[in-house]
mmCIF file of C-alpha atoms in Angstrom:
data_model
loop_
_atom_site.group_PDB
_atom_site.id
_atom_site.type_symbol
_atom_site.label_atom_id
_atom_site.label_comp_id
_atom_site.label_asym_id
_atom_site.label_seq_id
_atom_site.Cartn_x
_atom_site.Cartn_y
_atom_site.Cartn_z
ATOM 1 C CA UNK A 1 -65.092 -3.728 -37.603
ATOM 2 C CA UNK A 2 -61.624 -3.278 -36.126
ATOM 3 C CA UNK A 3 -60.532 0.303 -35.729
ATOM 4 C CA UNK A 4 -56.865 1.174 -36.126
ATOM 5 C CA UNK A 5 -55.811 2.989 -33.017
ATOM 6 C CA UNK A 6 -52.490 3.990 -31.591
ATOM 7 C CA UNK A 7 -51.917 2.072 -28.389
ATOM 8 C CA UNK A 8 -49.926 3.739 -25.641
ATOM 9 C CA UNK A 9 -48.455 1.572 -22.911
ATOM 10 C CA UNK A 10 -48.095 3.151 -19.519
ATOM 11 C CA UNK A 11 -44.575 2.438 -18.302
ATOM 12 C CA UNK A 12 -44.203 0.626 -15.024
ATOM 13 C CA UNK A 13 -42.814 2.810 -12.250
ATOM 14 C CA UNK A 14 -40.322 0.014 -11.504
ATOM 15 C CA UNK A 15 -39.121 -0.372 -15.070
ATOM 16 C CA UNK A 16 -35.403 0.376 -15.066
ATOM 17 C CA UNK A 17 -33.117 1.287 -17.896
ATOM 18 C CA UNK A 18 -30.123 -0.857 -18.749
ATOM 19 C CA UNK A 19 -27.776 1.654 -17.096
ATOM 20 C CA UNK A 20 -29.912 1.771 -13.956
ATOM 21 C CA UNK A 21 -29.931 -2.024 -13.712
ATOM 22 C CA UNK A 22 -26.143 -2.045 -13.992
ATOM 23 C CA UNK A 23 -25.843 0.544 -11.209
ATOM 24 C CA UNK A 24 -28.264 -1.339 -8.940
ATOM 25 C CA UNK A 25 -26.366 -4.596 -9.471
ATOM 26 C CA UNK A 26 -23.036 -2.886 -8.822
ATOM 27 C CA UNK A 27 -24.341 -1.546 -5.520
ATOM 28 C CA UNK A 28 -25.811 -4.868 -4.422
ATOM 29 C CA UNK A 29 -22.660 -6.791 -5.312
ATOM 30 C CA UNK A 30 -20.277 -4.438 -3.508
ATOM 31 C CA UNK A 31 -22.283 -3.400 -0.446
ATOM 32 C CA UNK A 32 -21.231 -6.503 1.555
ATOM 33 C CA UNK A 33 -17.593 -5.436 1.093
ATOM 34 C CA UNK A 34 -18.088 -1.960 2.606
ATOM 35 C CA UNK A 35 -17.976 -1.408 6.380
ATOM 36 C CA UNK A 36 -18.769 1.375 8.823
ATOM 37 C CA UNK A 37 -15.908 2.335 11.147
ATOM 38 C CA UNK A 38 -16.303 4.078 14.498
ATOM 39 C CA UNK A 39 -13.319 5.771 16.157
ATOM 40 C CA UNK A 40 -13.569 5.668 19.968
ATOM 41 C CA UNK A 41 -11.557 7.719 22.435
ATOM 42 C CA UNK A 42 -11.075 7.154 26.149
ATOM 43 C CA UNK A 43 -12.545 9.958 28.261
ATOM 44 C CA UNK A 44 -12.608 10.286 32.050
ATOM 45 C CA UNK A 45 -15.836 11.467 33.632
ATOM 46 C CA UNK A 46 -15.064 14.586 35.684
ATOM 47 C CA UNK A 47 -17.495 13.562 38.412
ATOM 48 C CA UNK A 48 -17.161 9.777 38.750
ATOM 49 C CA UNK A 49 -13.587 9.584 37.360
ATOM 50 C CA UNK A 50 -14.715 6.527 35.406
ATOM 51 C CA UNK A 51 -13.034 6.052 32.052
ATOM 52 C CA UNK A 52 -15.515 5.719 29.219
ATOM 53 C CA UNK A 53 -15.145 5.216 25.493
ATOM 54 C CA UNK A 54 -16.750 8.008 23.520
ATOM 55 C CA UNK A 55 -17.158 8.141 19.712
ATOM 56 C CA UNK A 56 -14.921 10.872 18.306
ATOM 57 C CA UNK A 57 -15.244 10.146 14.609
ATOM 58 C CA UNK A 58 -16.510 7.757 11.974
ATOM 59 C CA UNK A 59 -15.745 6.734 8.440
ATOM 60 C CA UNK A 60 -15.883 3.948 5.926
ATOM 61 C CA UNK A 61 -13.666 1.087 4.885
ATOM 62 C CA UNK A 62 -13.717 -2.028 2.770
ATOM 63 C CA UNK A 63 -12.837 -5.684 3.224
ATOM 64 C CA UNK A 64 -9.482 -6.486 1.648
ATOM 65 C CA UNK A 65 -9.295 -10.272 2.072
ATOM 66 C CA UNK A 66 -10.998 -13.231 3.710
ATOM 67 C CA UNK A 67 -8.661 -12.971 6.728
ATOM 68 C CA UNK A 68 -10.562 -9.956 8.028
ATOM 69 C CA UNK A 69 -8.177 -7.221 6.898
ATOM 70 C CA UNK A 70 -9.974 -3.928 6.290
ATOM 71 C CA UNK A 71 -8.556 -0.906 4.492
ATOM 72 C CA UNK A 72 -9.480 2.687 5.330
ATOM 73 C CA UNK A 73 -7.933 6.143 5.667
ATOM 74 C CA UNK A 74 -5.446 6.718 8.455
ATOM 75 C CA UNK A 75 -7.198 9.936 9.480
ATOM 76 C CA UNK A 76 -10.355 7.898 10.212
ATOM 77 C CA UNK A 77 -8.447 6.000 12.917
ATOM 78 C CA UNK A 78 -6.131 8.727 14.163
ATOM 79 C CA UNK A 79 -5.907 9.081 17.964
ATOM 80 C CA UNK A 80 -8.372 6.228 18.522
ATOM 81 C CA UNK A 81 -8.199 4.217 21.745
ATOM 82 C CA UNK A 82 -10.500 1.628 20.199
ATOM 83 C CA UNK A 83 -11.952 0.966 16.748
ATOM 84 C CA UNK A 84 -15.209 -0.792 15.974
ATOM 85 C CA UNK A 85 -16.343 -2.134 12.629
ATOM 86 C CA UNK A 86 -19.969 -2.612 11.589
ATOM 87 C CA UNK A 87 -20.665 -5.013 8.736
ATOM 88 C CA UNK A 88 -23.603 -4.921 6.349
ATOM 89 C CA UNK A 89 -25.672 -7.197 8.609
ATOM 90 C CA UNK A 90 -25.144 -4.682 11.473
ATOM 91 C CA UNK A 91 -22.888 -7.039 13.434
ATOM 92 C CA UNK A 92 -20.199 -5.097 15.293
ATOM 93 C CA UNK A 93 -16.582 -6.161 15.910
ATOM 94 C CA UNK A 94 -13.626 -4.683 17.727
ATOM 95 C CA UNK A 95 -10.784 -4.164 15.283
ATOM 96 C CA UNK A 96 -7.067 -4.708 15.728
ATOM 97 C CA UNK A 97 -4.750 -2.047 14.350
ATOM 98 C CA UNK A 98 -2.300 -3.603 11.859
ATOM 99 C CA UNK A 99 -0.428 -0.607 10.488
ATOM 100 C CA UNK A 100 -0.690 2.721 8.705
ATOM 101 C CA UNK A 101 0.999 4.954 6.199
ATOM 102 C CA UNK A 102 0.266 8.444 7.478
ATOM 103 C CA UNK A 103 2.003 10.045 4.494
ATOM 104 C CA UNK A 104 -0.413 8.448 2.027
ATOM 105 C CA UNK A 105 -3.383 8.356 4.450
ATOM 106 C CA UNK A 106 -3.856 4.578 4.247
ATOM 107 C CA UNK A 107 -4.410 2.227 7.194
ATOM 108 C CA UNK A 108 -5.159 -1.453 7.746
ATOM 109 C CA UNK A 109 -7.160 -2.945 10.609
ATOM 110 C CA UNK A 110 -8.389 -6.499 11.161
ATOM 111 C CA UNK A 111 -11.472 -8.145 12.633
ATOM 112 C CA UNK A 112 -11.796 -11.700 13.893
ATOM 113 C CA UNK A 113 -14.970 -13.397 12.697
ATOM 114 C CA UNK A 114 -16.139 -16.816 11.595
ATOM 115 C CA UNK A 115 -18.579 -15.252 9.154
ATOM 116 C CA UNK A 116 -17.711 -15.506 5.474
ATOM 117 C CA UNK A 117 -16.423 -12.181 4.250
ATOM 118 C CA UNK A 118 -16.639 -10.748 0.753
ATOM 119 C CA UNK A 119 -13.388 -8.972 -0.187
ATOM 120 C CA UNK A 120 -13.654 -6.127 -2.640
ATOM 121 C CA UNK A 121 -12.522 -6.805 -6.195
ATOM 122 C CA UNK A 122 -9.241 -5.005 -6.845
ATOM 123 C CA UNK A 123 -9.000 -3.027 -10.073
ATOM 124 C CA UNK A 124 -6.255 -1.250 -12.007
ATOM 125 C CA UNK A 125 -5.989 2.543 -11.833
ATOM 126 C CA UNK A 126 -3.221 2.999 -14.387
ATOM 127 C CA UNK A 127 -5.512 3.212 -17.412
ATOM 128 C CA UNK A 128 -8.279 5.479 -16.143
ATOM 129 C CA UNK A 129 -9.750 8.153 -18.385
ATOM 130 C CA UNK A 130 -11.275 11.528 -17.567
ATOM 131 C CA UNK A 131 -15.015 11.292 -18.155
ATOM 132 C CA UNK A 132 -15.541 7.648 -17.241
ATOM 133 C CA UNK A 133 -18.228 6.797 -14.701
ATOM 134 C CA UNK A 134 -17.311 6.134 -11.075
ATOM 135 C CA UNK A 135 -19.278 5.065 -7.999
ATOM 136 C CA UNK A 136 -18.593 5.836 -4.341
ATOM 137 C CA UNK A 137 -20.029 3.704 -1.532
ATOM 138 C CA UNK A 138 -19.708 4.834 2.055
ATOM 139 C CA UNK A 139 -21.410 6.057 5.184
ATOM 140 C CA UNK A 140 -21.795 9.846 4.910
ATOM 141 C CA UNK A 141 -23.066 11.467 8.114
ATOM 142 C CA UNK A 142 -23.561 7.967 9.546
ATOM 143 C CA UNK A 143 -26.022 6.945 6.830
ATOM 144 C CA UNK A 144 -24.773 3.451 6.168
ATOM 145 C CA UNK A 145 -24.156 2.105 2.685
ATOM 146 C CA UNK A 146 -24.908 5.169 0.610
ATOM 147 C CA UNK A 147 -24.169 5.201 -3.116
ATOM 148 C CA UNK A 148 -23.190 8.308 -5.055
ATOM 149 C CA UNK A 149 -22.231 8.453 -8.705
ATOM 150 C CA UNK A 150 -20.194 10.730 -10.917
ATOM 151 C CA UNK A 151 -17.308 10.809 -13.327
ATOM 152 C CA UNK A 152 -13.559 11.126 -13.161
ATOM 153 C CA UNK A 153 -13.013 14.877 -13.402
ATOM 154 C CA UNK A 154 -9.223 14.828 -13.429
ATOM 155 C CA UNK A 155 -6.173 12.616 -13.059
ATOM 156 C CA UNK A 156 -2.662 12.955 -11.653
ATOM 157 C CA UNK A 157 -3.735 15.523 -9.072
ATOM 158 C CA UNK A 158 -1.617 16.200 -6.019
ATOM 159 C CA UNK A 159 -2.951 16.820 -2.520
ATOM 160 C CA UNK A 160 -1.211 17.199 0.823
ATOM 161 C CA UNK A 161 -1.639 14.521 3.448
ATOM 162 C CA UNK A 162 -3.726 15.926 6.286
ATOM 163 C CA UNK A 163 -1.608 13.884 8.682
ATOM 164 C CA UNK A 164 1.957 14.840 7.749
ATOM 165 C CA UNK A 165 1.685 17.491 5.046
ATOM 166 C CA UNK A 166 3.615 15.337 2.592
ATOM 167 C CA UNK A 167 2.308 15.291 -0.990
ATOM 168 C CA UNK A 168 0.134 12.447 -2.259
ATOM 169 C CA UNK A 169 0.634 12.154 -6.001
ATOM 170 C CA UNK A 170 -1.408 10.715 -8.899
ATOM 171 C CA UNK A 171 -4.675 11.324 -7.046
ATOM 172 C CA UNK A 172 -8.021 10.820 -8.810
ATOM 173 C CA UNK A 173 -10.407 13.788 -8.889
ATOM 174 C CA UNK A 174 -14.130 13.031 -9.054
ATOM 175 C CA UNK A 175 -17.431 14.881 -8.861
ATOM 176 C CA UNK A 176 -19.140 11.939 -7.133
ATOM 177 C CA UNK A 177 -20.442 13.342 -3.849
ATOM 178 C CA UNK A 178 -17.999 12.644 -1.019
ATOM 179 C CA UNK A 179 -19.100 13.876 2.387
ATOM 180 C CA UNK A 180 -17.895 13.410 5.982
ATOM 181 C CA UNK A 181 -18.161 9.687 6.700
ATOM 182 C CA UNK A 182 -17.252 8.688 3.139
ATOM 183 C CA UNK A 183 -13.553 8.788 3.969
ATOM 184 C CA UNK A 184 -11.935 5.398 3.573
ATOM 185 C CA UNK A 185 -14.690 4.019 1.361
ATOM 186 C CA UNK A 186 -14.135 2.583 -2.109
ATOM 187 C CA UNK A 187 -14.301 4.378 -5.424
ATOM 188 C CA UNK A 188 -15.383 1.869 -8.079
ATOM 189 C CA UNK A 189 -15.409 1.793 -11.846
ATOM 190 C CA UNK A 190 -18.415 0.665 -13.884
ATOM 191 C CA UNK A 191 -17.361 -2.986 -13.619
ATOM 192 C CA UNK A 192 -17.492 -2.759 -9.822
ATOM 193 C CA UNK A 193 -13.748 -3.016 -9.234
ATOM 194 C CA UNK A 194 -11.787 -0.832 -6.820
ATOM 195 C CA UNK A 195 -9.912 2.040 -8.443
ATOM 196 C CA UNK A 196 -9.348 4.241 -5.383
ATOM 197 C CA UNK A 197 -9.995 5.144 -1.743
ATOM 198 C CA UNK A 198 -12.130 8.241 -1.167
ATOM 199 C CA UNK A 199 -9.964 10.421 1.016
ATOM 200 C CA UNK A 200 -10.622 14.162 0.763
ATOM 201 C CA UNK A 201 -12.847 16.910 -0.572
ATOM 202 C CA UNK A 202 -12.168 20.467 -1.644
ATOM 203 C CA UNK A 203 -14.755 22.482 0.221
ATOM 204 C CA UNK A 204 -15.147 25.621 2.320
ATOM 205 C CA UNK A 205 -18.102 24.137 4.211
ATOM 206 C CA UNK A 206 -16.877 20.594 4.930
ATOM 207 C CA UNK A 207 -19.500 19.047 2.658
ATOM 208 C CA UNK A 208 -19.355 17.977 -0.967
ATOM 209 C CA UNK A 209 -18.766 20.733 -3.500
ATOM 210 C CA UNK A 210 -18.285 18.457 -6.477
ATOM 211 C CA UNK A 211 -14.523 18.189 -6.052
ATOM 212 C CA UNK A 212 -13.477 14.988 -4.312
ATOM 213 C CA UNK A 213 -10.214 13.075 -4.298
ATOM 214 C CA UNK A 214 -9.340 9.390 -4.140
ATOM 215 C CA UNK A 215 -5.995 7.653 -3.692
ATOM 216 C CA UNK A 216 -5.494 5.351 -6.711
ATOM 217 C CA UNK A 217 -5.736 1.603 -6.153
ATOM 218 C CA UNK A 218 -2.290 0.967 -7.648
ATOM 219 C CA UNK A 219 -0.781 3.095 -4.881
ATOM 220 C CA UNK A 220 -3.005 1.524 -2.239
ATOM 221 C CA UNK A 221 -2.190 -2.069 -3.163
ATOM 222 C CA UNK A 222 1.552 -1.766 -2.574
ATOM 223 C CA UNK A 223 1.030 0.026 0.728
ATOM 224 C CA UNK A 224 -1.535 -2.464 2.038
ATOM 225 C CA UNK A 225 0.569 -5.479 1.137
ATOM 226 C CA UNK A 226 3.542 -4.052 3.072
ATOM 227 C CA UNK A 227 1.410 -3.095 6.066
ATOM 228 C CA UNK A 228 -0.093 -6.586 6.295
ATOM 229 C CA UNK A 229 3.315 -8.217 5.978
ATOM 230 C CA UNK A 230 5.471 -5.881 8.092
ATOM 231 C CA UNK A 231 3.049 -3.643 10.013
ATOM 232 C CA UNK A 232 4.790 -0.504 8.753
ATOM 233 C CA UNK A 233 6.346 1.187 5.763
ATOM 234 C CA UNK A 234 9.847 2.605 5.838
ATOM 235 C CA UNK A 235 10.577 5.686 3.782
ATOM 236 C CA UNK A 236 13.968 7.292 3.144
ATOM 237 C CA UNK A 237 14.875 10.162 5.408
ATOM 238 C CA UNK A 238 17.615 12.787 5.594
ATOM 239 C CA UNK A 239 17.273 13.158 9.345
ATOM 240 C CA UNK A 240 16.681 16.913 9.404
ATOM 241 C CA UNK A 241 14.083 19.431 10.442
ATOM 242 C CA UNK A 242 13.530 22.407 8.163
ATOM 243 C CA UNK A 243 11.923 25.822 8.075
ATOM 244 C CA UNK A 244 8.397 26.427 6.724
ATOM 245 C CA UNK A 245 8.318 27.446 3.076
ATOM 246 C CA UNK A 246 6.819 30.840 3.916
ATOM 247 C CA UNK A 247 9.747 31.671 6.209
ATOM 248 C CA UNK A 248 12.270 30.693 3.547
ATOM 249 C CA UNK A 249 10.551 32.914 0.971
ATOM 250 C CA UNK A 250 10.797 35.876 3.350
ATOM 251 C CA UNK A 251 14.544 35.346 3.391
ATOM 252 C CA UNK A 252 14.629 35.537 -0.383
ATOM 253 C CA UNK A 253 15.980 31.995 -0.676
ATOM 254 C CA UNK A 254 14.791 29.194 -2.955
ATOM 255 C CA UNK A 255 15.128 25.735 -1.458
ATOM 256 C CA UNK A 256 14.709 23.993 1.880
ATOM 257 C CA UNK A 257 16.458 25.639 4.833
ATOM 258 C CA UNK A 258 17.865 23.167 7.331
ATOM 259 C CA UNK A 259 16.987 24.162 10.909
ATOM 260 C CA UNK A 260 18.286 21.196 12.885
ATOM 261 C CA UNK A 261 20.415 18.134 12.242
ATOM 262 C CA UNK A 262 19.955 15.558 15.011
ATOM 263 C CA UNK A 263 23.180 13.908 16.041
ATOM 264 C CA UNK A 264 23.798 10.477 14.560
ATOM 265 C CA UNK A 265 21.383 10.896 11.654
ATOM 266 C CA UNK A 266 22.176 10.662 7.927
ATOM 267 C CA UNK A 267 22.556 14.439 7.449
ATOM 268 C CA UNK A 268 24.716 14.747 10.580
ATOM 269 C CA UNK A 269 27.067 12.041 9.347
ATOM 270 C CA UNK A 270 27.296 13.760 5.949
ATOM 271 C CA UNK A 271 28.216 17.106 7.513
ATOM 272 C CA UNK A 272 25.087 19.057 6.602
ATOM 273 C CA UNK A 273 24.945 22.242 8.654
ATOM 274 C CA UNK A 274 22.040 23.399 10.783
ATOM 275 C CA UNK A 275 20.822 26.925 11.512
ATOM 276 C CA UNK A 276 22.457 28.458 14.594
ATOM 277 C CA UNK A 277 23.051 31.791 16.316
ATOM 278 C CA UNK A 278 26.396 33.501 16.750
ATOM 279 C CA UNK A 279 27.826 34.984 19.931
ATOM 280 C CA UNK A 280 25.787 38.147 19.383
ATOM 281 C CA UNK A 281 22.501 36.278 18.943
ATOM 282 C CA UNK A 282 22.353 36.837 15.226
ATOM 283 C CA UNK A 283 20.866 34.100 13.046
ATOM 284 C CA UNK A 284 23.372 32.060 11.049
ATOM 285 C CA UNK A 285 21.543 30.220 8.299
ATOM 286 C CA UNK A 286 22.230 26.551 7.833
ATOM 287 C CA UNK A 287 22.486 24.730 4.521
ATOM 288 C CA UNK A 288 19.749 25.313 1.976
ATOM 289 C CA UNK A 289 18.954 22.147 -0.001
ATOM 290 C CA UNK A 290 18.507 23.010 -3.681
ATOM 291 C CA UNK A 291 18.797 19.634 -5.423
ATOM 292 C CA UNK A 292 18.540 15.910 -4.617
ATOM 293 C CA UNK A 293 19.704 13.259 -7.027
ATOM 294 C CA UNK A 294 19.491 15.683 -9.947
ATOM 295 C CA UNK A 295 15.972 16.916 -9.062
ATOM 296 C CA UNK A 296 15.507 20.600 -8.272
ATOM 297 C CA UNK A 297 14.249 21.352 -4.784
ATOM 298 C CA UNK A 298 12.516 24.717 -4.302
ATOM 299 C CA UNK A 299 10.225 23.859 -1.387
ATOM 300 C CA UNK A 300 9.226 21.098 1.040
ATOM 301 C CA UNK A 301 6.952 19.362 -1.468
ATOM 302 C CA UNK A 302 9.852 19.087 -3.917
ATOM 303 C CA UNK A 303 11.963 17.596 -1.134
ATOM 304 C CA UNK A 304 9.380 14.935 -0.311
ATOM 305 C CA UNK A 305 8.818 14.099 -3.974
ATOM 306 C CA UNK A 306 12.550 13.669 -4.500
ATOM 307 C CA UNK A 307 12.889 11.425 -1.443
ATOM 308 C CA UNK A 308 9.960 9.293 -2.629
ATOM 309 C CA UNK A 309 12.082 8.371 -5.646
ATOM 310 C CA UNK A 310 14.920 7.151 -3.419
ATOM 311 C CA UNK A 311 15.442 4.067 -1.256
ATOM 312 C CA UNK A 312 16.480 3.497 2.336
ATOM 313 C CA UNK A 313 20.249 2.922 2.440
ATOM 314 C CA UNK A 314 20.815 4.623 -0.916
ATOM 315 C CA UNK A 315 23.651 7.153 -1.156
ATOM 316 C CA UNK A 316 22.536 10.261 -3.021
ATOM 317 C CA UNK A 317 24.148 13.519 -4.052
ATOM 318 C CA UNK A 318 22.571 16.570 -2.477
ATOM 319 C CA UNK A 319 23.317 20.089 -3.624
ATOM 320 C CA UNK A 320 23.225 22.701 -0.866
ATOM 321 C CA UNK A 321 23.695 26.437 -0.748
ATOM 322 C CA UNK A 322 26.211 27.018 2.044
ATOM 323 C CA UNK A 323 26.884 30.655 2.837
ATOM 324 C CA UNK A 324 27.427 32.041 -0.667
ATOM 325 C CA UNK A 325 28.445 28.984 -2.659
ATOM 326 C CA UNK A 326 26.852 25.737 -3.784
ATOM 327 C CA UNK A 327 28.336 22.465 -2.632
ATOM 328 C CA UNK A 328 27.533 18.818 -3.281
ATOM 329 C CA UNK A 329 27.257 16.474 -0.308
ATOM 330 C CA UNK A 330 26.794 12.702 -0.390
ATOM 331 C CA UNK A 331 24.221 11.410 2.077
ATOM 332 C CA UNK A 332 23.320 7.801 2.820
ATOM 333 C CA UNK A 333 19.592 7.909 3.488
ATOM 334 C CA UNK A 334 18.185 6.464 6.674
ATOM 335 C CA UNK A 335 14.686 5.187 7.320
ATOM 336 C CA UNK A 336 11.665 6.854 8.839
ATOM 337 C CA UNK A 337 8.635 4.806 9.892
ATOM 338 C CA UNK A 338 5.516 5.912 8.036
ATOM 339 C CA UNK A 339 3.326 6.128 11.132
#
């Protein structure tokens, strides 16, 4: 006699779901492309006077091409006397600095190796959607090749570069955990292609609070290609120094107050006036920039955004508030190296 019984199968502890298998494969396929970067600084021993190289920071990066170019954040390399790169197999190489864009916090270094390298697969960040899955691989707190997952929480964010204060636009916001050491690592979509560089977190403690930011790959690609080819990026410049926004607000003025106009620069040639003092020591305000090429300028971020839409050598109309009247001045923009 055969008894009808319900049969219950005990699931294997190693049985993975389809989504888990996809995540595991994504990690395995992309881990060889992610590197650990150590920033070394020269320090002199106070007793022996010997100069030693001491680690002063660390971060992540990823292999860009088979020529050994590696992309990371500029702030990972800032003030380094030497940079070392550790690959997945734990082999360590000294890296050559190729170039950086401090405004956008992107840098390129290069290692010389005969080993075959696996460049990361470049994706497209122009069609991202809020809610889609993302994956961050990096080296948080020195723990090499760590994977965190999350979603895109927001698009078209703007953050300030920690290096220059200039705005970085179209930034990706994610809740994938990004901690110290993740900087410079890749943010991937579910197909394993690069959609951004993990660059910053919003946190009061310095650790992940669920609000991380990544520079989109479309922005990164253009920067990296120029850095590899020319070693630098030139951005248009007025050739001025200006007052902090807070100081301008205290004066009850809207715009960018020109403090100094170095001789021979674009603004100097165009006759833009700097802030001075009269014979009695009283402050005489310089020109206040209120518009560039038809775009309103109310603060420094507006100024940088307007200049980002211009080209070196381009002649643009700039509206300034001079004393009590507005005037239009034509300025031929100069160039300013990015780093």
